Tab-separated table of C-alpha atoms in Angstrom:
chain	number	residue	atom	x	y	z
G	1	MET	CA	6.316	-26.432	-1.174
G	2	GLU	CA	9.732	-25.092	-2.371
G	3	SER	CA	8.466	-23.925	-5.608
G	4	GLU	CA	5.807	-21.933	-4.024
G	5	ILE	CA	8.110	-20.372	-1.720
G	6	PHE	CA	10.364	-19.381	-4.688
G	7	VAL	CA	7.470	-18.063	-6.693
G	8	SER	CA	6.360	-15.976	-3.620
G	9	PHE	CA	10.021	-14.727	-3.229
G	10	ILE	CA	10.215	-13.640	-6.954
G	11	THR	CA	6.715	-11.907	-6.757
G	12	LEU	CA	7.759	-10.117	-3.500
G	13	SER	CA	11.222	-9.105	-5.077
G	14	LEU	CA	9.503	-7.588	-8.059
G	15	LEU	CA	7.066	-5.635	-6.029
G	16	GLU	CA	9.906	-4.219	-3.932
G	17	ILE	CA	11.656	-3.173	-7.218
G	18	VAL	CA	8.697	-1.475	-8.319
G	19	LEU	CA	7.999	0.188	-5.040
G	20	GLY	CA	11.656	1.139	-4.830
G	21	ILE	CA	11.354	2.852	-8.289
G	22	ASP	CA	8.210	4.671	-7.294
G	23	ASN	CA	9.844	5.872	-3.982
G	24	LEU	CA	12.942	7.025	-6.211
G	25	ILE	CA	10.716	9.089	-8.510
G	26	PHE	CA	8.576	10.720	-5.805
G	27	ILE	CA	11.483	11.698	-3.729
G	28	ALA	CA	13.456	13.103	-6.614
G	29	LEU	CA	10.275	15.085	-7.670
G	30	VAL	CA	9.885	16.431	-4.046
G	31	ALA	CA	13.573	17.086	-3.587
G	32	GLU	CA	13.650	19.406	-6.807
G	33	ASN	CA	11.573	22.046	-4.792
G	34	LEU	CA	14.172	22.371	-2.187
G	35	PRO	CA	17.105	24.665	-2.474
G	36	LYS	CA	20.028	23.002	-4.312
G	37	GLU	CA	22.246	22.399	-1.273
G	38	TYR	CA	19.605	20.329	0.463
G	39	ARG	CA	18.544	18.245	-2.535
G	40	GLN	CA	21.021	15.457	-2.156
G	41	LYS	CA	20.555	15.197	1.698
G	42	ALA	CA	16.703	15.109	1.178
G	43	ARG	CA	17.138	12.335	-1.308
G	44	VAL	CA	19.477	10.154	0.848
G	45	ILE	CA	17.190	10.633	4.103
G	46	GLY	CA	14.132	9.912	2.022
G	47	LEU	CA	15.267	6.678	0.434
G	48	SER	CA	16.773	5.622	3.760
G	49	LEU	CA	13.599	6.030	5.606
G	50	ALA	CA	11.653	4.435	2.692
G	51	LEU	CA	13.817	1.394	2.938
G	52	ILE	CA	13.638	1.239	6.721
G	53	ILE	CA	9.748	1.540	6.804
G	54	ARG	CA	9.424	-1.033	4.108
G	55	VAL	CA	11.489	-3.595	5.894
G	56	ALA	CA	9.602	-2.795	9.197
G	57	MET	CA	6.389	-3.169	7.460
G	58	LEU	CA	7.397	-6.553	5.966
G	59	ALA	CA	8.498	-7.762	9.396
G	60	SER	CA	5.236	-6.857	11.091
G	61	LEU	CA	3.171	-8.286	8.079
G	62	SER	CA	5.021	-11.704	8.673
G	63	TRP	CA	4.222	-11.388	12.341
G	64	ILE	CA	0.456	-10.675	11.629
G	65	MET	CA	0.232	-13.464	9.333
G	66	GLN	CA	1.242	-15.724	12.225
G	67	LEU	CA	-1.769	-14.787	14.375
G	68	THR	CA	-3.954	-17.619	13.618
G	69	GLU	CA	-5.261	-18.513	17.090
G	70	PRO	CA	-9.201	-18.213	17.024
G	71	LEU	CA	-10.508	-15.499	19.015
G	72	PHE	CA	-14.275	-16.152	18.591
G	73	SER	CA	-16.599	-18.340	16.170
G	74	LEU	CA	-19.411	-17.112	14.151
G	75	MET	CA	-21.575	-19.760	12.631
G	76	ASP	CA	-19.148	-22.443	13.034
G	77	HIS	CA	-16.160	-20.518	11.573
G	78	PRO	CA	-13.408	-19.386	13.627
G	79	PHE	CA	-11.992	-15.782	13.369
G	80	SER	CA	-8.624	-14.920	14.352
G	81	PHE	CA	-6.829	-11.460	14.628
G	82	ARG	CA	-5.253	-12.059	11.116
G	83	ASP	CA	-8.729	-12.854	9.865
G	84	LEU	CA	-10.363	-9.571	11.410
G	85	LEU	CA	-7.405	-7.477	9.825
G	86	LEU	CA	-7.815	-8.928	6.480
G	87	ILE	CA	-11.523	-8.178	6.394
G	88	ALA	CA	-11.061	-4.629	7.667
G	89	GLY	CA	-8.520	-4.011	5.134
G	90	GLY	CA	-10.591	-5.346	2.299
G	91	LEU	CA	-13.622	-3.573	3.504
G	92	PHE	CA	-11.488	-0.327	3.689
G	93	LEU	CA	-10.269	-0.942	-0.034
G	94	ILE	CA	-13.724	-1.474	-1.368
G	95	GLY	CA	-15.180	1.389	0.436
G	96	LYS	CA	-12.302	3.833	-0.706
G	97	SER	CA	-12.487	2.625	-4.307
G	98	THR	CA	-16.221	3.169	-4.276
G	99	LEU	CA	-15.832	6.623	-2.880
G	100	GLU	CA	-13.176	7.510	-5.549
G	101	ILE	CA	-15.297	6.030	-8.243
G	102	HIS	CA	-18.183	7.873	-7.253
G	103	ALA	CA	-16.075	11.173	-6.994
G	104	ASP	CA	-14.696	10.565	-10.432
G	105	LEU	CA	-18.348	9.908	-11.978
G	106	GLY	CA	-19.602	12.900	-10.027
G	107	GLY	CA	-17.008	15.113	-11.471
G	108	ILE	CA	-17.888	13.817	-15.163
G	109	HIS	CA	-21.569	14.371	-14.376
G	110	GLU	CA	-21.101	18.059	-13.172
G	111	LYS	CA	-18.931	18.615	-16.218
G	112	ARG	CA	-21.550	17.549	-18.627
G	113	GLN	CA	-24.124	19.698	-16.894
G	114	MET	CA	-21.833	22.775	-17.380
G	115	VAL	CA	-21.429	22.396	-21.050
G	116	PRO	CA	-24.142	24.147	-22.889
G	117	LYS	CA	-26.249	22.194	-25.519
């Protein structure tokens, strides 16, 4: 059990580092469009808000993962609030990725039609 917790902690730490670097790059790029006197303040505020929001989301995630009390059963399988949230999130990701792939392929198809043969 302790090795699983350690691996989870390492994985979460690596993800947080990657997300932190992503936030740093994004905020630096956005701040470049501001006047010079506001750039540093925008960077500090942006990174502070990103850190606060990330910690709040992790706390809410740990709370949501504890919502395992069954709300109803369907075909002898109990469903909790956590299960419903995970199912809704999965369906959203599948739908969003399908729409993005369709939009990308549609753009390729339109470009092919525009090129004279």
